[in-house]
């Protein structure tokens, strides 16, 4: 089979809106209370921390119901609760909130948005992922939290039609070229799950993660939902 590489240089940024700059969402895990997780009795530090698979400056999707992806280094024995929530940009309204089952082994998990929650074109949405490793706590403060943004872009003209005539392995780059980072990641992850022994897809996956700076996660397994 011919491997179709993911270009780390391909960037639709000149046609993308400027990501929101509030100074709040980071996409990186932070222990609350200003202390190290293990010092506060929370989640223990791991070699590879909890990670949101979002490329800096490309928090965009073409889908009204995107799927977000996270690397979880903990197992069901180490995490008491994981919660994901989606809010409007002003964080005045919660659109979706759900609990997530920790994986049996560390790996990359998918978090779909709720079927009756549809993102509107051009609007920004704030998401948050919190982890509690302790069953009992004195204060209602999560042990670890991540947050970030997602914005739905308008699909380019004839994009859906062009996609139909594009080989499955080439669609990842097509999504990237249109600005749909979340869609590219989801499409490639689904292909990998369906063809786990395909070395070319593994290479594409590694290239995609490396393009976002996650060289350390390329060998982490995809956990089936």
XYZ file of N, CA and C in Angstrom:
675
model
N 0.823 -1.193 0.000
C 0.000 0.000 0.000
C 0.866 1.255 0.000
N 0.335 2.328 -0.592
C 1.058 3.595 -0.612
C 0.708 4.395 0.628
N 1.714 4.853 1.321
C 1.495 5.678 2.497
C 1.299 7.126 2.088
N 0.228 7.743 2.546
C -0.021 9.149 2.262
C 0.355 9.938 3.506
N 1.474 10.653 3.470
C 1.964 11.327 4.660
C 1.103 12.505 5.069
N 1.176 12.822 6.351
C 0.533 14.016 6.884
C 1.567 15.119 6.871
N 1.276 16.184 6.191
C 2.232 17.285 6.103
C 2.231 18.101 7.383
N 3.393 18.178 8.015
C 3.508 18.989 9.226
C 3.571 20.464 8.902
N 3.769 20.777 7.613
C 3.868 22.172 7.213
C 2.538 22.713 6.686
N 1.657 21.804 6.257
C 0.390 22.263 5.708
C -0.372 23.030 6.762
N -0.767 24.248 6.440
C -1.459 25.071 7.420
C -2.489 25.950 6.744
N -3.752 25.843 7.167
C -4.789 26.683 6.617
C -4.944 27.962 7.425
N -3.935 28.301 8.259
C -4.065 29.360 9.242
C -4.444 30.705 8.653
N -4.011 30.991 7.405
C -4.319 32.299 6.847
C -5.817 32.469 6.614
N -6.550 31.351 6.538
C -7.985 31.415 6.338
C -8.772 31.134 7.614
N -8.068 30.901 8.719
C -8.731 30.573 9.964
C -8.910 31.823 10.822
N -10.003 31.860 11.593
C -10.162 32.983 12.529
C -9.142 32.891 13.644
N -8.904 33.979 14.309
C -7.952 33.990 15.418
C -8.553 33.262 16.607
N -7.836 32.287 17.175
C -8.361 31.588 18.353
C -8.601 32.568 19.486
N -9.587 32.309 20.340
C -9.868 33.220 21.452
C -8.678 33.325 22.394
N -8.424 34.517 22.866
C -7.312 34.752 23.791
C -7.860 35.319 25.100
N -8.269 34.430 25.974
C -8.815 34.875 27.252
C -7.806 34.747 28.381
N -6.751 33.979 28.120
C -5.770 33.765 29.181
C -6.186 32.671 30.136
N -7.340 32.043 29.894
C -7.831 31.017 30.812
C -7.581 29.609 30.318
N -8.235 29.175 29.219
C -8.033 27.784 28.801
C -6.601 27.526 28.340
N -6.069 26.412 28.744
C -4.678 26.098 28.437
C -4.510 24.817 27.639
N -5.425 23.869 27.824
C -5.261 22.574 27.184
C -4.234 21.698 27.877
N -3.650 22.202 28.960
C -2.646 21.443 29.709
C -3.181 21.109 31.094
N -2.791 19.961 31.648
C -3.290 19.588 32.969
C -2.671 20.442 34.053
N -3.486 20.873 34.997
C -2.981 21.668 36.114
C -3.553 21.145 37.413
N -2.708 20.928 38.431
C -3.223 20.561 39.750
C -3.824 21.792 40.396
N -4.989 21.673 40.968
C -5.621 22.818 41.606
C -5.019 23.080 42.980
N -5.121 24.311 43.411
C -4.595 24.678 44.708
C -3.143 25.090 44.668
N -2.515 25.086 43.490
C -1.144 25.569 43.355
C -0.090 24.633 43.892
N -0.418 23.368 44.112
C 0.570 22.435 44.649
C 0.720 21.261 43.701
N 1.774 20.482 43.896
C 1.972 19.285 43.073
C 0.887 18.273 43.421
N 0.408 17.498 42.427
C -0.680 16.553 42.689
C -0.421 15.612 43.853
N 0.787 15.029 43.893
C 1.032 14.062 44.959
C 1.155 14.732 46.316
N 1.590 16.005 46.314
C 1.722 16.729 47.573
C 0.354 17.031 48.170
N -0.661 17.197 47.303
C -1.990 17.516 47.788
C -2.820 16.250 48.023
N -2.203 15.091 47.796
C -2.930 13.847 47.987
C -3.833 13.513 46.828
N -3.620 14.170 45.665
C -4.468 13.945 44.502
C -3.881 12.916 43.572
N -4.027 13.151 42.273
C -3.515 12.211 41.272
C -1.984 12.218 41.280
N -1.399 11.044 41.221
C 0.053 10.980 41.223
C 0.614 11.442 39.889
N 1.818 11.993 39.934
C 2.452 12.456 38.710
C 2.839 11.265 37.838
N 2.658 11.453 36.532
C 2.952 10.398 35.583
C 4.033 10.883 34.618
N 4.696 9.940 33.974
C 5.730 10.287 32.987
C 5.122 11.112 31.867
N 3.948 10.700 31.378
C 3.209 11.455 30.374
C 1.906 11.922 31.024
N 1.692 13.208 31.184
C 0.504 13.698 31.887
C -0.767 13.590 31.056
N -1.884 13.842 31.705
C -3.158 13.947 30.993
C -2.990 15.006 29.901
N -3.429 14.692 28.685
C -3.190 15.587 27.553
C -4.433 15.695 26.682
N -4.773 16.911 26.302
C -5.825 17.136 25.315
C -5.165 17.181 23.945
N -5.622 16.359 23.025
C -5.000 16.291 21.705
C -5.543 17.409 20.811
N -5.102 18.609 21.128
C -5.490 19.799 20.372
C -4.227 20.504 19.925
N -4.086 20.744 18.630
C -2.915 21.446 18.125
C -3.058 22.935 18.389
N -2.010 23.548 18.915
C -2.048 24.960 19.265
C -2.481 25.818 18.086
N -3.501 26.641 18.317
C -3.977 27.556 17.286
C -4.905 26.930 16.267
N -5.250 25.630 16.446
C -6.136 24.973 15.487
C -7.285 24.279 16.219
N -7.935 25.018 17.089
C -9.031 24.484 17.896
C -10.336 24.513 17.107
N -10.318 23.941 15.905
C -11.458 24.081 15.003
C -12.001 22.727 14.534
N -13.283 22.767 14.172
C -13.958 21.587 13.643
C -14.886 22.008 12.517
N -15.187 21.086 11.625
C -16.177 21.307 10.569
C -17.495 20.641 10.936
N -17.502 19.945 12.039
C -18.659 19.154 12.446
C -19.507 19.890 13.483
N -20.816 19.659 13.419
C -21.690 20.238 14.439
C -21.663 19.396 15.711
N -21.133 18.171 15.608
C -21.037 17.294 16.769
C -19.644 16.653 16.791
N -18.627 17.438 17.103
C -17.259 16.919 17.052
C -16.938 15.964 18.190
N -15.901 15.193 17.987
C -15.359 14.326 19.025
C -14.016 14.900 19.466
N -13.802 14.967 20.776
C -12.537 15.425 21.326
C -11.748 14.215 21.809
N -10.417 14.359 21.855
C -9.547 13.235 22.194
C -8.593 13.612 23.326
N -8.406 12.678 24.261
C -7.558 12.926 25.421
C -6.693 11.697 25.713
N -5.479 11.975 26.141
C -4.635 10.896 26.652
C -4.809 10.839 28.156
N -5.207 9.674 28.665
C -5.411 9.458 30.102
C -4.375 8.450 30.583
N -3.432 8.861 31.442
C -2.376 7.951 31.900
C -2.783 7.086 33.088
N -4.012 7.276 33.573
C -4.475 6.548 34.750
C -5.436 5.428 34.361
N -5.618 4.489 35.272
C -6.539 3.374 35.050
C -7.736 3.494 35.989
N -8.673 2.589 35.829
C -9.865 2.600 36.675
C -9.508 2.453 38.157
N -8.382 1.811 38.438
C -7.969 1.630 39.830
C -7.361 2.891 40.423
N -7.002 3.858 39.559
C -6.311 5.058 40.026
C -7.161 6.327 39.967
N -8.300 6.262 39.291
C -9.148 7.441 39.136
C -10.535 7.158 39.691
N -10.996 8.042 40.569
C -12.331 7.891 41.133
C -13.399 8.400 40.164
N -13.118 9.522 39.475
C -14.116 10.090 38.570
C -13.453 10.974 37.528
N -14.002 10.932 36.298
C -13.601 11.836 35.218
C -14.871 12.477 34.687
N -14.823 13.803 34.525
C -16.006 14.515 34.034
C -15.624 15.444 32.890
N -16.449 15.448 31.848
C -16.262 16.348 30.719
C -17.480 17.255 30.612
N -17.234 18.544 30.332
C -18.355 19.462 30.162
C -18.059 20.441 29.036
N -19.128 20.882 28.379
C -19.044 21.837 27.274
C -19.931 23.032 27.612
N -19.388 24.252 27.381
C -20.085 25.467 27.780
C -20.066 26.495 26.649
N -20.928 27.492 26.770
C -20.852 28.587 25.816
C -19.590 29.401 26.094
N -19.242 30.311 25.179
C -17.972 31.028 25.276
C -17.873 31.862 26.552
N -18.995 32.368 27.023
C -18.990 33.201 28.230
C -18.988 32.369 29.511
N -19.112 31.061 29.351
C -19.148 30.116 30.469
C -20.318 30.392 31.405
N -21.415 30.873 30.822
C -22.617 31.152 31.605
C -23.657 30.043 31.457
N -23.407 29.115 30.516
C -24.368 28.050 30.266
C -23.640 26.749 29.970
N -24.021 25.708 30.677
C -23.465 24.379 30.430
C -24.335 23.668 29.398
N -23.743 23.319 28.271
C -24.469 22.679 27.189
C -24.468 21.165 27.306
N -23.444 20.648 27.963
C -23.285 19.196 28.028
C -22.355 18.856 29.173
N -22.743 17.854 29.945
C -21.896 17.381 31.043
C -22.059 15.876 31.149
N -20.945 15.170 31.243
C -21.019 13.715 31.315
C -19.845 13.159 32.109
N -20.034 11.997 32.689
C -18.938 11.302 33.361
C -18.340 10.310 32.375
N -17.044 10.065 32.518
C -16.308 9.219 31.596
C -15.663 8.082 32.381
N -15.740 6.899 31.836
C -15.110 5.745 32.455
C -13.608 5.789 32.204
N -12.816 5.706 33.229
C -11.365 5.653 33.058
C -11.007 4.366 32.326
N -9.989 4.387 31.475
C -9.626 3.175 30.726
C -9.029 2.112 31.631
N -9.134 0.872 31.212
C -8.545 -0.230 31.974
C -7.027 -0.137 31.956
N -6.495 0.396 30.865
C -5.057 0.649 30.750
C -4.877 2.065 30.214
N -3.752 2.709 30.486
C -3.535 4.062 29.970
C -3.647 4.099 28.448
N -4.214 5.178 27.934
C -4.337 5.291 26.489
C -5.096 6.534 26.075
N -5.385 6.624 24.777
C -6.070 7.774 24.193
C -7.545 7.435 24.042
N -8.407 8.299 24.591
C -9.843 8.043 24.570
C -10.580 9.118 23.773
N -11.739 8.743 23.246
C -12.592 9.666 22.511
C -13.705 10.164 23.425
N -14.024 11.452 23.305
C -15.136 12.026 24.060
C -16.065 12.723 23.071
N -17.112 12.029 22.604
C -18.054 12.655 21.664
C -18.913 13.686 22.393
N -19.328 14.717 21.666
C -20.284 15.650 22.244
C -21.668 15.017 22.158
N -22.561 15.476 23.014
C -23.884 14.873 23.126
C -24.667 14.997 21.817
N -25.419 13.957 21.431
C -26.158 13.982 20.163
C -27.070 15.193 19.995
N -27.671 15.695 21.090
C -28.578 16.829 20.949
C -27.882 18.175 21.182
N -26.552 18.172 21.203
C -25.793 19.410 21.312
C -25.110 19.674 19.975
N -25.544 20.701 19.275
C -25.000 21.024 17.957
C -24.262 22.359 18.014
N -23.005 22.353 17.592
C -22.221 23.583 17.561
C -22.652 24.441 16.374
N -22.774 25.731 16.610
C -23.163 26.658 15.554
C -21.920 27.205 14.865
N -22.027 27.403 13.563
C -20.906 27.906 12.774
C -20.463 29.284 13.278
N -19.165 29.410 13.511
C -18.598 30.686 13.919
C -18.573 30.947 15.409
N -19.289 30.135 16.189
C -19.329 30.359 17.631
C -18.229 29.571 18.341
N -17.721 30.154 19.419
C -16.679 29.518 20.224
C -17.322 28.820 21.417
N -16.776 27.665 21.761
C -17.270 26.900 22.899
C -16.095 26.536 23.808
N -16.381 26.524 25.084
C -15.362 26.234 26.101
C -15.611 24.830 26.651
N -14.553 24.021 26.714
C -14.699 22.687 27.285
C -13.789 22.531 28.499
N -14.166 21.581 29.336
C -13.363 21.331 30.539
C -13.389 19.848 30.868
N -12.228 19.319 31.224
C -12.088 17.931 31.660
C -11.486 17.938 33.055
N -12.146 17.298 34.008
C -11.623 17.241 35.368
C -11.478 15.791 35.814
N -10.447 15.554 36.614
C -10.184 14.221 37.142
C -10.089 14.286 38.651
N -10.720 13.335 39.295
C -10.596 13.162 40.736
C -10.035 11.781 40.999
N -8.890 11.744 41.658
C -8.287 10.460 42.003
C -8.635 10.052 43.421
N -9.186 10.974 44.191
C -9.580 10.686 45.561
C -11.089 10.498 45.632
N -11.515 9.501 46.380
C -12.949 9.266 46.534
C -13.576 10.265 47.492
N -12.833 10.629 48.532
C -13.348 11.567 49.527
C -12.434 12.781 49.595
N -13.058 13.955 49.577
C -12.272 15.183 49.587
C -12.933 16.192 50.508
N -12.092 17.048 51.095
C -12.613 18.074 51.991
C -13.283 19.196 51.220
N -12.786 19.503 50.036
C -13.347 20.589 49.234
C -13.697 20.069 47.847
N -14.680 20.716 47.241
C -15.128 20.301 45.916
C -14.238 20.916 44.843
N -12.959 20.527 44.858
C -11.978 21.031 43.910
C -11.344 19.821 43.226
N -11.343 19.780 41.899
C -10.783 18.608 41.206
C -9.287 18.479 41.428
N -8.789 17.249 41.380
C -7.355 17.018 41.541
C -6.573 17.500 40.322
N -7.136 17.292 39.135
C -6.516 17.751 37.894
C -7.595 18.299 36.974
N -7.241 19.304 36.184
C -8.212 19.840 35.237
C -7.521 20.298 33.961
N -8.236 20.182 32.853
C -7.797 20.698 31.571
C -8.938 21.529 31.007
N -8.624 22.527 30.217
C -9.674 23.271 29.551
C -9.178 23.790 28.219
N -10.101 24.176 27.359
C -9.729 24.651 26.045
C -10.942 25.109 25.270
N -10.731 25.367 23.976
C -11.781 25.904 23.130
C -11.998 25.013 21.922
N -13.181 25.129 21.350
C -13.465 24.531 20.051
C -14.406 25.480 19.331
N -14.152 25.677 18.050
C -14.996 26.543 17.231
C -15.320 25.832 15.931
N -16.583 25.891 15.543
C -17.003 25.256 14.301
C -16.823 26.218 13.132
N -16.143 25.735 12.092
C -15.949 26.503 10.876
C -16.995 26.128 9.831
N -17.256 27.044 8.930
C -18.144 26.725 7.823
C -17.407 25.817 6.847
N -18.067 24.774 6.415
C -17.444 23.828 5.501
C -17.207 24.483 4.140
N -16.010 24.336 3.567
C -15.736 24.929 2.253
C -16.717 24.433 1.190
N -16.918 25.251 0.171
C -17.830 24.871 -0.915
C -17.374 23.568 -1.561
N -18.318 22.682 -1.790
C -18.074 21.386 -2.452
C -17.193 20.443 -1.637
N -16.929 20.788 -0.370
C -16.040 19.955 0.440
C -16.597 18.539 0.614
N -17.883 18.457 0.968
C -18.490 17.145 1.209
C -18.449 16.291 -0.053
N -18.697 16.906 -1.210
C -18.678 16.162 -2.467
C -17.268 15.693 -2.793
N -16.286 16.576 -2.585
C -14.896 16.212 -2.846
C -14.453 15.083 -1.925
N -14.953 15.111 -0.698
C -14.573 14.096 0.278
C -15.009 12.709 -0.179
N -16.156 12.634 -0.833
C -16.677 11.354 -1.300
C -15.754 10.701 -2.328
N -15.045 11.514 -3.085
C -14.179 10.986 -4.142
C -12.710 10.928 -3.716
N -12.459 11.149 -2.440
C -11.100 11.106 -1.913
C -10.865 9.781 -1.202
N -9.772 9.085 -1.478
C -9.474 7.840 -0.759
C -9.445 8.082 0.746
N -9.883 7.100 1.499
C -10.017 7.255 2.948
C -8.725 7.738 3.610
N -7.589 7.200 3.165
C -6.317 7.557 3.797
C -5.873 8.984 3.461
N -6.462 9.570 2.420
C -6.098 10.939 2.040
C -7.031 11.966 2.654
N -8.116 11.520 3.272
C -9.094 12.458 3.815
C -8.573 13.210 5.034
N -7.643 12.586 5.768
C -7.080 13.270 6.937
C -6.463 14.598 6.529
N -5.647 14.577 5.466
C -5.021 15.805 5.000
C -6.065 16.781 4.457
N -7.116 16.260 3.849
C -8.171 17.119 3.322
C -8.862 17.877 4.465
N -9.108 17.185 5.560
C -9.683 17.851 6.738
C -8.729 18.921 7.277
N -7.448 18.591 7.346
C -6.462 19.540 7.846
C -6.408 20.787 6.971
N -6.432 20.591 5.669
C -6.362 21.711 4.744
C -7.569 22.638 4.894
N -8.704 22.069 5.310
C -9.918 22.864 5.496
C -10.010 23.467 6.891
N -9.022 23.165 7.755
C -9.016 23.720 9.101
C -9.638 22.839 10.154
N -10.096 21.645 9.768
C -10.783 20.776 10.728
C -9.852 19.848 11.477
N -9.137 20.369 12.450
C -8.202 19.550 13.225
C -8.915 18.388 13.917
N -9.995 18.682 14.628
C -10.709 17.627 15.347
C -11.215 16.554 14.386
N -11.658 16.974 13.207
C -12.198 16.034 12.229
C -11.098 15.139 11.658
N -9.929 15.738 11.413
C -8.798 14.965 10.909
C -8.382 13.904 11.925
N -8.304 14.307 13.174
C -7.897 13.396 14.239
C -8.910 12.259 14.400
N -10.186 12.621 14.371
C -11.240 11.616 14.531
C -11.266 10.647 13.358
N -11.148 11.173 12.156
C -11.163 10.314 10.968
C -10.009 9.318 11.000
N -8.825 9.807 11.310
C -7.660 8.924 11.311
C -7.724 7.919 12.463
N -8.232 8.346 13.597
C -8.374 7.429 14.727
C -9.333 6.293 14.398
N -10.425 6.613 13.700
C -11.384 5.578 13.318
C -10.759 4.598 12.323
N -9.987 5.133 11.374
C -9.310 4.253 10.424
C -8.351 3.318 11.138
N -7.629 3.851 12.103
C -6.677 3.026 12.861
C -7.392 1.942 13.652
N -8.533 2.289 14.249
C -9.282 1.303 15.030
C -9.801 0.182 14.153
N -10.161 0.512 12.912
C -10.689 -0.479 11.988
C -9.590 -1.305 11.319
N -8.369 -0.750 11.309
C -7.246 -1.421 10.634
C -6.008 -1.344 11.534
N -6.098 -1.987 12.678
C -5.071 -1.850 13.704
C -3.696 -2.364 13.281
N -3.644 -3.228 12.251
C -2.370 -3.786 11.822
C -1.780 -3.046 10.618
N -2.419 -1.977 10.190
C -1.970 -1.232 9.013
C -0.809 -0.315 9.388
N 0.380 -0.641 8.933
C 1.574 0.135 9.278
C 1.521 1.546 8.691
N 0.888 1.693 7.516
C 0.797 3.008 6.899
C -0.074 3.953 7.721
N -1.161 3.417 8.274
C -2.025 4.243 9.115
C -1.314 4.606 10.413
N -0.531 3.674 10.949
C 0.248 3.965 12.147
C 1.247 5.084 11.869
N 1.837 5.065 10.683
C 2.780 6.110 10.310
C 2.078 7.464 10.191
N 0.894 7.473 9.575
C 0.130 8.715 9.473
C -0.218 9.254 10.857
N -0.631 8.333 11.733
C -1.005 8.732 13.099
C 0.194 9.353 13.821
N 1.335 8.717 13.703
C 2.547 9.243 14.344
C 2.902 10.618 13.797
N 2.797 10.783 12.476
C 3.110 12.067 11.865
C 2.151 13.157 12.320
N 0.880 12.791 12.452
C -0.108 13.782 12.881
C 0.156 14.240 14.310
N 0.430 13.296 15.206
C 0.707 13.669 16.589
C 2.014 14.455 16.704
N 3.015 14.048 15.943
C 4.291 14.758 15.983
C 4.147 16.181 15.469
N 3.242 16.396 14.497
C 3.040 17.738 13.960
C 2.495 18.682 15.025
N 1.880 18.116 16.071
C 1.342 18.920 17.161
C 2.247 18.894 18.390
N 3.392 18.197 18.286
C 4.347 18.173 19.387
C 4.189 17.031 20.359
N 3.429 15.998 20.005
C 3.198 14.876 20.921
C 3.971 13.644 20.496
N 5.244 13.781 20.318
C 6.085 12.634 19.960
C 5.978 11.526 20.998
N 5.753 11.899 22.246
C 5.724 10.924 23.333
C 4.441 10.106 23.375
N 3.442 10.464 22.554
C 2.164 9.755 22.602
C 1.900 8.890 21.373
N 2.839 8.845 20.453
C 2.594 8.136 19.196
C 2.381 6.640 19.378
N 2.938 6.072 20.427
C 2.805 4.623 20.653
C 1.704 4.279 21.641
N 1.007 5.290 22.156
C -0.043 5.026 23.120
C -1.272 4.424 22.419
N -1.908 3.434 23.016
C -3.037 2.765 22.351
C -4.290 3.626 22.302
N -5.090 3.379 21.271
C -6.415 3.987 21.180
C -7.373 3.087 21.946
N -8.075 3.657 22.908
C -8.994 2.875 23.729
C -10.388 2.932 23.111
N -10.957 1.770 22.830
C -12.291 1.718 22.246
C -13.312 2.260 23.238
N -14.249 3.107 22.760
C -15.272 3.661 23.664
C -16.225 2.585 24.158
